Amino acid sequence: MTKRTGSLALAALTLFPALAFASGAIEGDVKQQATNWHAIIMFVVFVAFTMGITYWAARRTRSASDFYTAGGGISGFQNGLAIAGDYMSAASFLGISAMVFDKGYDGLIYSMGFLVGWPVILFLVAERLRNLGKYTFADVASYRLQQTPVRSFAATSTLVVVAMYLIAQMVGAGKLIQLLFGMNYSSAVIMVGILMVCYVLFGGMLATTWVQIIKAVLLLCGASFMAFMVLSTVGFSPELMFEKAVAAHAKHAAIMAPGKADPVDSISLGMALMFGTAGLPHILMRFFTVSDAKEARKSVFYATGFIGYFYILTFIIGFGAIMLVLNQPGMMETITKDGKQITQLVGGSNMAAIHLANAVGGDMFLGFISAVAFATILAVVAGLALSGASAVSHDLYASVIKKGKANEADEIRVSKITTVALGVIAIVLGLVFEKQNIAFMVGLAFSIAASANFPVLFLSMFWKGLTTRGAVIGGFIGLATAVVLIVLGPAVWVDVMKHKTALFPYKNPAIFSITLAFVTTWLFSVTDNSKSAAEEKAKFDAQFVRSMTGIGASGASKH
Amino acid sequence: MNEDVLKKVQSNPKFKELVHKKTSLGWQLSIAMLAIYYGFILILAFSPSTLGAPLAPGMTMTVGIPVGILIILSAFVLTGLYVRKANGEFDQLNREIVEEAQQ
């Protein structure tokens, strides 16, 4: 481990950044580490292999349906892995295991919040979404409403969510590569941007999905091996593992019990995670890659299983790190932070899983885990880019500008131009935000998805009375409320803008912004007495029959 | 979908049965999941010591650990229940509805 000595101070995990961590941001100042050749070589092998897949996928990607949804030919099992892959980000692996390492039980609470949204998505959203939509969630939201305003709204909120997520991932990639590979920040950001564009531009959804599947399998295997090795050191007795961890940890028995949390914040965070998941455009688009409602259901079942299993593994890994890494010779360093001397894990708590990889599997395995952690970011940004590109080409270009009369070749061309533009924007933003505190960004993405996309999507499928006016006004109010309350809350007003106290006391606004979005959508729909509103309500029955039976739903194209 | 097919489906008693079964199961399971999770959050907020108590006298493992693992498993089991029911019984019913509508 001597090559990883160096002092770095990652920001302490507070509640809100934990949300950001768990889904994509590596925070704080990071000092470049010594070059880790094992990791770099394994990462190059991963990139070479996925480029091969992209080449294979490019030859099968011709129509718009191929590009956006892999022709609807992904199986439920494969899609389940891909969805799980979207969820098991590098930061979720490193961040949640770090949180368990620091706080014990609280880490498990967070992973639960990320999981319990999935069953609800299955029961209420998944098959209706598959039966009604084609390429984007806006297809569903605008099914019986006016195309121009509803798709403009959906595309706007999609792009905002994608931008927030992308910035978090790019900055995370830059910091991870300094930590894991010992390479510099800018080279990481540029490399991630270019590879992301290559996967999406040439391979479309087929390549994007397979990159995600491969990474998910590698990550699950690596984490399983680590958890197995941890348990084998205690003779597979969890009780013995907990005893040893409690003895080693400075907080002692407190790591076995939940810490203090504000009830409003906890419930609000739970709502943001649950409904945000059901409103994230890059997750929703995965439901269009399977052939029918049956496969859509299966994919959520498999995804829930993989994600739940993964979170149990990270819990064991966190405790394993307390037991095998904490206070071990060569694993700790003393740094000066804000004028105080603190002793921490070399590289900070986020490195807990990485150090544990070394402790249980040696240098080669350390390289493997580092490479997988970085590959994960690539897979996630590719999905984000594709989702942003389809919002521009399918919703804005084909439906709003060309009024549904665009030809397919032009639509694909716009998609590809957008992909390249998103790559350039992502690189620029990644470089601009290097020194910024971006902990709030993924939280903001989840809150916007929960407060803008989810209410509109949900009401369009479940409530006959929804009208264009209600959807657009309510959706934008949800979007604006989420953004404003986060800016006025502790995450931005205090942590970023350095004011003393926050104007809005809660870290997570979801409970307020989701409620407001539902109420205003309802209000502006029921007071809408226009002729078009009446027509929209009349179309609900046909939409309902299709959402239930799948009659008329777009099927899989054959290759 | 044309008017004719729409009418046929809507007037088919099997469609009403499908809608009733599918929606009630969906909502029941959703409420079960929400109750489990928010019940846990409320215990966490108002009585954290319940979860922090040892599982048995003298043990290091607390009540919260198996509860947490069980909630994760419950999510998986609930999705499994729904998928089994929907991909079997509901899809069979659905196939009949679609066939009858196209006659």
XYZ file of C-alpha atoms in Angstrom:
662
model
C 0.000 0.000 0.000
C 2.996 2.298 0.277
C 2.488 3.593 -3.240
C -0.836 5.040 -2.197
C 0.545 7.208 0.554
C -0.320 10.828 0.112
C -2.576 13.068 1.980
C -6.009 13.763 0.772
C -9.024 15.003 2.530
C -12.366 13.941 1.245
C -15.225 15.927 2.660
C -16.833 14.281 5.641
C -19.969 12.399 4.825
C -22.921 14.378 5.982
C -26.457 13.226 5.283
C -27.066 15.029 2.033
C -23.796 14.361 0.284
C -24.404 10.733 1.124
C -27.283 10.885 -1.319
C -25.005 12.421 -3.870
C -22.283 9.921 -3.107
C -24.531 6.995 -3.358
C -25.468 7.919 -6.858
C -22.559 9.581 -8.385
C -20.359 12.237 -6.875
C -16.943 11.927 -5.335
C -16.464 14.998 -3.217
C -13.753 17.134 -1.764
C -10.107 17.802 -2.536
C -8.239 14.876 -3.900
C -4.509 14.523 -4.333
C -3.160 12.564 -7.246
C -1.789 9.160 -6.267
C 1.141 7.147 -7.619
C 0.408 5.541 -10.997
C -1.417 2.242 -10.565
C -0.447 0.142 -13.602
C -2.526 -2.920 -12.726
C -5.662 -0.782 -12.711
C -4.778 1.065 -15.902
C -4.035 -2.123 -17.836
C -7.278 -3.755 -16.726
C -9.202 -0.632 -17.591
C -7.635 -0.578 -21.061
C -8.722 -4.211 -21.513
C -12.274 -3.214 -20.527
C -12.300 -0.308 -22.976
C -10.902 -2.459 -25.801
C -13.525 -5.132 -25.162
C -16.425 -2.665 -24.988
C -15.197 -0.958 -28.163
C -15.387 -4.367 -29.831
C -18.969 -4.610 -28.655
C -19.673 -1.131 -29.945
C -18.349 -2.172 -33.365
C -20.615 -5.230 -33.296
C -23.565 -3.107 -32.164
C -22.904 -0.427 -34.797
C -23.512 -2.989 -37.562
C -26.894 -3.795 -36.041
C -27.964 -0.209 -35.400
C -29.727 1.235 -38.424
C -33.253 2.426 -37.641
C -34.350 4.964 -35.044
C -35.790 2.109 -33.008
C -32.373 0.386 -33.001
C -30.675 3.567 -31.895
C -33.084 4.540 -29.108
C -34.162 1.149 -27.791
C -31.898 -1.528 -29.295
C -34.889 -2.500 -31.440
C -36.785 -3.586 -28.334
C -34.810 -6.837 -28.416
C -33.213 -6.845 -24.963
C -34.456 -9.670 -22.707
C -35.910 -9.067 -19.263
C -32.878 -10.626 -17.580
C -30.416 -8.529 -19.589
C -32.423 -5.379 -18.985
C -32.582 -6.175 -15.269
C -28.788 -6.304 -15.201
C -28.549 -3.056 -17.173
C -30.965 -1.276 -14.840
C -29.030 -2.581 -11.848
C -25.877 -1.342 -13.583
C -27.334 2.147 -13.922
C -27.981 2.065 -10.211
C -24.738 0.512 -8.963
C -22.560 3.476 -9.806
C -18.920 3.755 -8.791
C -19.916 6.184 -6.119
C -22.658 3.944 -4.843
C -20.085 1.161 -4.407
C -17.388 3.377 -2.881
C -19.780 5.827 -1.199
C -22.093 3.396 0.561
C -19.254 1.160 1.716
C -17.512 4.331 2.978
C -20.644 5.337 4.810
C -20.888 1.921 6.475
C -17.169 2.206 7.287
C -17.751 5.618 8.962
C -21.162 5.219 10.534
C -22.044 1.526 10.447
C -25.782 0.971 10.440
C -26.720 4.327 8.822
C -25.135 3.100 5.591
C -27.670 0.277 5.428
C -30.531 2.766 5.858
C -29.411 4.682 2.783
C -29.147 1.657 0.595
C -32.686 0.685 1.593
C -34.009 4.053 0.399
C -32.475 3.410 -3.004
C -34.037 -0.026 -3.269
C -37.660 0.329 -2.165
C -38.648 2.526 -5.110
C -38.235 -0.417 -7.475
C -41.180 -2.563 -6.349
C -43.464 0.465 -6.580
C -42.211 1.176 -10.094
C -43.069 -2.401 -11.016
C -46.555 -2.406 -9.485
C -47.716 0.931 -10.841
C -45.535 2.180 -13.670
C -43.439 -0.378 -15.574
C -45.932 -2.199 -17.772
C -48.108 0.840 -18.476
C -44.971 2.666 -19.522
C -43.972 -0.166 -21.838
C -47.443 -0.442 -23.360
C -47.821 3.279 -24.061
C -44.351 4.516 -24.904
C -41.943 4.062 -27.754
C -38.642 5.861 -27.109
C -38.950 8.399 -24.282
C -41.149 8.909 -21.231
C -42.569 11.997 -22.976
C -44.287 9.570 -25.403
C -46.352 8.429 -22.439
C -46.904 11.811 -20.802
C -48.032 13.377 -24.087
C -50.020 10.351 -25.274
C -53.405 12.098 -25.252
C -52.228 15.661 -24.559
C -50.949 18.364 -26.901
C -47.556 17.350 -28.235
C -45.773 20.707 -28.370
C -46.180 22.001 -24.790
C -45.966 18.633 -23.028
C -42.926 17.415 -24.956
C -41.211 20.777 -24.521
C -41.707 20.452 -20.784
C -40.557 16.817 -20.702
C -37.482 17.560 -22.807
C -36.564 20.536 -20.604
C -36.752 18.587 -17.381
C -34.959 15.620 -18.979
C -32.103 17.859 -20.064
C -31.867 19.506 -16.638
C -31.773 16.114 -14.896
C -29.222 14.770 -17.393
C -27.018 17.863 -17.036
C -26.967 17.670 -13.224
C -26.202 13.970 -13.298
C -23.538 14.345 -15.989
C -21.686 17.076 -14.079
C -21.657 14.917 -10.956
C -20.366 11.916 -12.933
C -17.692 13.879 -14.813
C -16.322 15.497 -11.661
C -16.511 12.107 -9.922
C -14.592 10.516 -12.807
C -11.853 13.138 -12.585
C -11.423 12.625 -8.858
C -11.592 8.842 -9.038
C -8.896 8.631 -11.665
C -6.554 10.689 -9.482
C -7.234 8.346 -6.588
C -7.334 5.023 -8.363
C -5.049 5.340 -11.346
C -2.769 8.184 -10.318
C -3.590 10.060 -13.560
C -4.577 13.708 -13.756
C -8.067 15.173 -13.569
C -8.413 16.746 -17.022
C -7.233 13.644 -18.857
C -9.947 11.643 -17.065
C -12.718 14.082 -17.915
C -11.722 14.286 -21.579
C -11.319 10.517 -21.870
C -14.716 9.820 -20.279
C -16.349 12.381 -22.594
C -14.821 10.874 -25.735
C -15.558 7.249 -24.811
C -19.139 8.163 -23.875
C -19.674 9.740 -27.297
C -18.158 6.693 -29.060
C -20.420 4.186 -27.318
C -23.599 6.163 -27.987
C -22.778 7.565 -31.418
C -21.746 4.273 -33.012
C -23.434 1.651 -30.912
C -26.643 3.376 -29.782
C -28.741 1.695 -27.133
C -27.428 -1.796 -27.953
C -23.825 -0.877 -27.106
C -24.886 1.296 -24.162
C -26.863 -1.593 -22.692
C -24.110 -4.171 -23.160
C -21.470 -1.898 -21.636
C -23.774 -1.560 -18.649
C -24.419 -5.321 -18.432
C -20.721 -6.218 -18.578
C -19.856 -3.698 -15.924
C -22.719 -4.879 -13.691
C -21.480 -8.475 -13.901
C -17.870 -7.475 -13.155
C -18.936 -5.325 -10.216
C -21.223 -8.002 -8.761
C -18.484 -10.644 -9.085
C -15.830 -8.398 -7.545
C -18.058 -7.373 -4.648
C -19.170 -10.980 -4.057
C -15.553 -12.111 -3.859
C -14.743 -9.365 -1.351
C -17.738 -10.151 0.847
C -16.889 -13.865 0.711
C -13.288 -13.219 1.768
C -14.435 -10.940 4.592
C -16.840 -13.550 5.920
C -14.260 -16.317 5.589
C -11.936 -14.497 8.009
C -14.603 -14.766 10.713
C -15.635 -18.338 9.938
C -18.840 -17.062 8.277
C -20.199 -15.791 11.579
C -21.736 -12.308 11.193
C -21.846 -11.983 14.979
C -18.058 -12.417 15.184
C -17.613 -9.847 12.379
C -19.752 -7.318 14.261
C -17.883 -7.998 17.513
C -14.514 -7.402 15.878
C -15.778 -4.282 14.090
C -17.228 -2.792 17.280
C -13.923 -3.424 19.031
C -11.943 -1.721 16.248
C -14.190 1.307 15.552
C -13.794 4.560 17.495
C -17.577 4.814 17.864
C -17.759 1.275 19.295
C -21.299 -0.075 19.752
C -22.828 3.067 18.200
C -22.055 1.695 14.736
C -24.622 -1.043 15.301
C -27.507 1.409 15.830
C -29.099 4.203 13.765
C -27.778 7.733 14.330
C -29.848 10.864 14.797
C -31.960 12.059 11.864
C -34.644 14.698 11.409
C -38.011 13.001 10.674
C -39.060 15.480 7.949
C -35.694 15.169 6.235
C -35.762 11.369 6.437
C -39.238 11.094 4.960
C -38.461 13.705 2.328
C -35.292 11.905 1.302
C -37.218 8.641 1.153
C -39.762 10.246 -1.185
C -37.086 11.781 -3.405
C -35.359 8.418 -3.759
C -38.533 6.449 -4.334
C -40.336 8.751 -6.762
C -37.153 10.176 -8.230
C -36.183 6.714 -9.430
C -39.570 6.509 -11.157
C -38.887 9.818 -12.911
C -35.257 9.505 -14.028
C -35.282 9.658 -17.836
C -32.250 7.381 -18.308
C -33.896 4.718 -16.145
C -37.360 5.063 -17.726
C -36.002 4.671 -21.258
C -34.752 1.189 -20.336
C -38.339 -0.032 -20.239
C -38.620 0.556 -23.985
C -35.683 -1.733 -24.765
C -37.622 -4.916 -23.968
C -40.151 -6.555 -26.274
C -43.315 -6.359 -24.150
C -44.893 -5.775 -20.754
C -43.981 -9.288 -19.609
C -40.257 -8.673 -20.143
C -40.583 -5.205 -18.592
C -41.918 -6.789 -15.406
C -39.183 -9.407 -15.368
C -36.527 -6.735 -15.748
C -37.669 -4.961 -12.573
C -37.746 -8.270 -10.708
C -34.160 -9.090 -11.680
C -33.008 -5.500 -11.131
C -34.488 -5.442 -7.608
C -32.754 -8.720 -6.823
C -29.360 -7.606 -8.114
C -29.542 -4.185 -6.470
C -30.665 -5.636 -3.111
C -27.911 -8.274 -3.238
C -25.366 -5.588 -4.100
C -26.388 -3.421 -1.140
C -26.087 -6.374 1.244
C -22.582 -6.942 -0.158
C -21.584 -3.299 0.353
C -22.780 -3.565 3.945
C -20.507 -6.569 4.539
C -17.674 -4.827 2.690
C -18.039 -1.733 4.916
C -17.876 -3.829 8.076
C -15.056 -5.892 6.594
C -13.106 -2.671 6.040
C -13.610 -1.679 9.691
C -12.372 -5.088 10.762
C -9.487 -5.642 8.325
C -8.351 -2.182 7.219
C -9.062 0.328 9.993
C -5.995 1.011 12.172
C -3.943 -1.621 10.347
C -0.271 -0.757 9.780
C 0.247 1.126 6.500
C -3.448 1.840 6.006
C -3.749 5.027 8.073
C -2.351 8.527 7.664
C -2.443 11.734 9.654
C -3.419 14.889 7.812
C -4.066 18.479 8.762
C -7.525 19.722 7.919
C -8.835 23.160 8.913
C -5.848 23.496 11.239
C -6.609 20.255 13.079
C -4.701 17.008 12.932
C -6.866 14.050 12.033
C -6.033 10.432 11.502
C -7.903 8.825 8.637
C -7.745 6.028 6.142
C -5.128 6.642 3.434
C -7.068 8.526 0.755
C -10.096 9.050 2.997
C -13.088 6.873 3.804
C -14.136 6.595 0.158
C -11.128 4.343 -0.305
C -12.390 1.804 2.257
C -13.558 -0.694 -0.362
C -10.377 -0.195 -2.411
C -8.087 -0.842 0.560
C -10.163 -3.856 1.485
C -9.721 -5.181 -2.063
C -5.979 -5.025 -1.500
C -6.236 -6.639 1.931
C -8.253 -9.624 0.705
C -6.985 -10.035 -2.866
C -3.626 -8.345 -3.243
C -2.401 -5.905 -5.911
C -4.021 -7.599 -8.891
C -7.447 -7.589 -7.292
C -6.958 -3.990 -6.194
C -6.302 -3.130 -9.844
C -9.378 -5.063 -10.926
C -11.680 -3.279 -8.475
C -10.230 0.119 -9.400
C -10.746 -0.549 -13.102
C -14.338 -1.721 -12.516
C -15.081 1.355 -10.400
C -13.963 3.590 -13.245
C -15.696 1.547 -15.955
C -18.887 2.070 -14.008
C -18.801 5.823 -14.576
C -18.382 5.278 -18.314
C -21.404 3.019 -18.464
C -23.577 5.452 -16.529
C -22.645 8.539 -18.567
C -23.317 6.676 -21.823
C -26.886 6.007 -20.670
C -27.297 9.638 -19.655
C -26.033 10.914 -22.997
C -28.403 8.650 -24.908
C -31.316 9.806 -22.804
C -30.457 13.482 -23.371
C -29.970 12.896 -27.098
C -33.366 11.228 -27.477
C -35.079 14.091 -25.638
C -33.622 16.514 -28.175
C -34.092 14.463 -31.347
C -37.305 12.581 -30.610
C -39.177 15.070 -28.418
C -37.905 18.461 -29.537
C -36.841 17.929 -33.148
C -39.230 15.273 -34.444
C -42.328 16.150 -32.418
C -42.130 19.853 -31.576
C -40.218 21.340 -34.524
C -41.214 18.942 -37.300
C -44.671 18.233 -35.805
C -44.172 14.467 -36.109
C -43.283 14.651 -39.810
C -39.509 14.270 -39.540
C -38.007 11.456 -41.543
C -36.151 8.809 -39.615
C -32.730 9.465 -41.089
C -32.903 13.144 -40.093
C -34.065 12.240 -36.609
C -31.129 9.877 -36.119
C -28.779 12.521 -37.497
C -30.063 15.075 -34.962
C -29.601 12.460 -32.239
C -25.996 11.911 -33.217
C -25.225 15.617 -33.440
C -26.766 16.062 -29.990
C -24.659 13.201 -28.621
C -21.473 14.899 -29.814
C -22.680 18.244 -28.426
C -23.485 16.625 -25.078
C -20.002 15.077 -25.032
C -18.390 18.497 -25.558
C -20.677 20.143 -22.975
C -19.988 17.355 -20.462
C -16.218 17.768 -20.872
C -16.421 21.559 -20.521
C -18.687 21.374 -17.468
C -16.486 18.663 -15.948
C -13.454 20.953 -16.272
C -15.320 24.073 -15.072
C -16.738 22.366 -11.999
C -13.469 20.716 -10.892
C -13.056 22.869 -7.796
C -16.769 23.382 -7.097
C -18.728 21.692 -4.380
C -21.184 19.681 -6.452
C -22.560 17.466 -3.703
C -26.066 18.807 -4.251
C -26.264 17.973 -7.943
C -27.355 14.356 -7.899
C -29.740 15.174 -5.048
C -31.148 17.920 -7.230
C -31.489 15.522 -10.166
C -33.471 13.071 -8.005
C -35.634 15.855 -6.572
C -36.445 17.277 -10.019
C -37.224 13.835 -11.381
C -39.509 13.202 -8.393
C -41.204 16.616 -8.460
C -41.508 17.356 -12.178
C -41.397 14.132 -14.210
C -43.034 11.722 -11.827
C -46.276 13.649 -11.029
C -46.962 14.344 -14.724
C -46.126 10.794 -15.799
C -48.142 9.238 -12.987
C -51.241 11.406 -13.474
C -51.175 10.961 -17.243
C -51.527 7.206 -16.733
C -53.850 7.136 -13.731
C -56.058 10.209 -13.881
C -58.572 10.834 -16.629
C -58.922 14.512 -15.666
C -55.332 15.496 -16.533
C -55.146 18.206 -19.202
C -52.266 19.802 -21.093
C -52.564 22.989 -19.062
C -52.411 21.108 -15.751
C -49.494 18.915 -16.826
C -47.331 21.740 -18.129
C -48.008 24.246 -15.337
C -47.830 21.623 -12.565
C -44.697 20.068 -14.047
C -42.863 23.379 -14.332
C -43.938 24.378 -10.813
C -42.550 21.086 -9.484
C -39.294 21.661 -11.372
C -38.940 25.269 -10.180
C -39.854 24.469 -6.559
C -37.304 21.664 -6.367
C -34.547 23.885 -7.788
C -35.388 26.948 -5.649
C -35.749 25.028 -2.375
C -32.441 23.216 -2.898
C -30.688 26.504 -3.653
C -32.177 28.081 -0.501
C -31.493 24.956 1.598
C -28.367 23.931 3.509
C -26.760 22.069 0.577
C -26.295 25.182 -1.592
C -27.079 28.273 0.544
C -24.712 27.221 3.333
C -22.267 24.680 1.857
C -21.729 26.327 -1.540
C -22.615 30.001 -1.051
C -21.189 30.100 2.488
C -24.116 31.892 4.136
C -24.533 31.297 7.861
C -28.000 29.774 7.972
C -30.219 28.305 5.303
C -33.422 30.113 4.286
C -35.120 26.748 3.831
C -34.267 24.430 6.736
C -34.448 20.987 5.080
C -31.768 19.290 3.051
C -34.324 17.629 0.848
C -37.364 19.484 -0.506
C -39.096 16.485 -2.117
C -41.957 16.204 0.367
C -42.926 19.821 -0.355
C -42.172 20.035 -4.061
C -43.836 16.708 -4.952
C -46.971 17.679 -3.044
C -47.069 21.109 -4.664
C -46.616 19.613 -8.132
C -49.504 17.182 -7.617
C -51.783 19.867 -6.182
C -51.116 22.436 -8.926
C -51.369 19.848 -11.707
C -54.743 18.862 -10.294
C -55.900 22.470 -9.814
C -54.971 23.678 -13.305
C -56.548 20.565 -14.831
C -59.924 20.709 -13.095
C -60.311 24.419 -13.804
C -59.498 23.868 -17.491
C -62.831 24.079 -19.325
C -61.412 24.475 -22.820
C -62.586 22.370 -25.744
C -59.198 20.680 -26.082
C -59.305 19.690 -22.408
C -62.602 17.894 -22.992
C -61.092 16.080 -25.989
C -58.080 15.053 -23.949
C -60.266 13.579 -21.238
C -62.301 11.718 -23.856
C -59.146 10.021 -25.149
C -58.375 8.497 -21.763
C -60.436 5.345 -22.264
C -58.534 4.271 -25.353
C -55.241 5.048 -23.601
C -56.341 3.024 -20.597
C -57.241 -0.020 -22.689
C -53.868 0.111 -24.427
C -51.966 0.591 -21.165
C -53.688 -2.457 -19.691
C -53.694 -4.847 -22.640
C -50.805 -3.665 -24.801
C -53.068 -3.575 -27.910
C -51.331 -1.247 -30.353
C -48.097 -1.090 -28.335
C -44.860 -0.940 -30.302
C -43.238 -4.351 -30.428
C -39.721 -5.618 -30.972
C -38.217 -5.257 -34.402
C -36.490 -8.324 -35.785
C -32.942 -8.252 -36.968
C -56.708 1.143 -32.039
C -60.057 1.532 -33.836
C -63.404 2.238 -32.179
C -64.632 -1.267 -32.842
C -61.768 -2.974 -31.011
C -62.015 -0.463 -28.188
C -65.719 -1.143 -27.698
C -65.193 -4.899 -27.811
C -62.476 -4.776 -25.184
C -64.364 -2.421 -22.898
C -67.520 -4.479 -22.981
C -65.657 -7.744 -22.409
C -66.244 -8.898 -18.808
C -62.759 -10.402 -18.862
C -61.326 -6.919 -19.334
C -63.141 -5.684 -16.250
C -61.815 -8.704 -14.376
C -58.261 -8.024 -15.567
C -58.419 -4.349 -14.632
C -59.852 -5.146 -11.244
C -57.348 -7.882 -10.436
C -54.292 -6.118 -11.777
C -54.981 -2.732 -10.204
C -55.994 -4.085 -6.825
C -52.943 -6.350 -6.610
C -50.690 -3.476 -7.753
C -52.058 -1.112 -5.133
C -52.090 -3.708 -2.363
C -48.446 -4.565 -2.924
C -47.480 -0.878 -3.283
C -49.174 -0.068 -0.001
C -47.435 -3.042 1.609
C -44.037 -1.783 0.409
C -44.762 1.813 1.453
C -46.001 0.659 4.864
C -42.892 -1.441 5.424
C -40.475 1.295 4.386
C -42.170 4.320 5.948
C -42.936 2.272 9.063
C -39.206 1.688 9.314
C -38.465 5.406 8.717
C -40.931 6.384 11.464
C -39.369 3.975 13.973
C -36.008 5.396 12.959
C -37.212 8.960 13.521
C -39.149 8.525 16.752
C -37.712 5.467 18.481
C -34.225 4.696 17.162
C -33.325 2.791 20.339
C -35.759 0.027 19.312
C -33.536 -0.765 16.353
C -30.346 -0.300 18.352
C -31.232 -2.895 20.999
C -29.203 -6.137 21.005
C -30.899 -9.016 19.244
C -30.406 -11.191 22.310
C -28.817 -10.376 25.665
C -25.043 -10.241 25.314
C -25.088 -10.148 21.520
C -23.380 -7.455 19.450
C -25.852 -7.791 16.594
C -28.755 -5.377 16.979
C -32.410 -5.778 16.036
C -31.850 -3.267 13.228
C -29.540 -5.545 11.223
C -31.977 -8.411 10.488
C -34.793 -5.860 10.099
C -32.765 -4.020 7.440
C -31.898 -7.243 5.604
C -35.540 -8.348 5.792
C -36.733 -5.071 4.239
C -34.322 -5.575 1.349
C -35.566 -9.149 0.951
C -39.200 -8.023 1.207
C -38.705 -5.723 -1.807
C -37.434 -8.693 -3.802
C -40.186 -11.042 -2.607
C -42.984 -8.545 -3.328
C -41.748 -7.969 -6.896
C -41.498 -11.740 -7.320
C -45.092 -12.224 -6.188
C -46.373 -9.625 -8.620
C -44.358 -10.882 -11.582
C -45.505 -14.458 -10.993
C -49.145 -13.466 -10.854
C -48.949 -10.994 -13.746
C -46.882 -13.115 -16.126
C -49.105 -16.129 -15.474
C -52.739 -15.465 -14.681
C -53.039 -11.854 -15.880
C -51.220 -12.425 -19.167
C -53.384 -15.452 -19.902
C -56.484 -13.334 -19.352
C -54.959 -10.575 -21.451
C -54.272 -12.932 -24.367
C -57.914 -14.027 -24.338
C -59.096 -10.420 -24.343
C -56.858 -9.509 -27.267
C -57.931 -12.573 -29.271
C -61.607 -11.956 -28.651
C -61.259 -8.315 -29.633
C -59.715 -9.208 -32.980
C -62.366 -11.713 -34.000
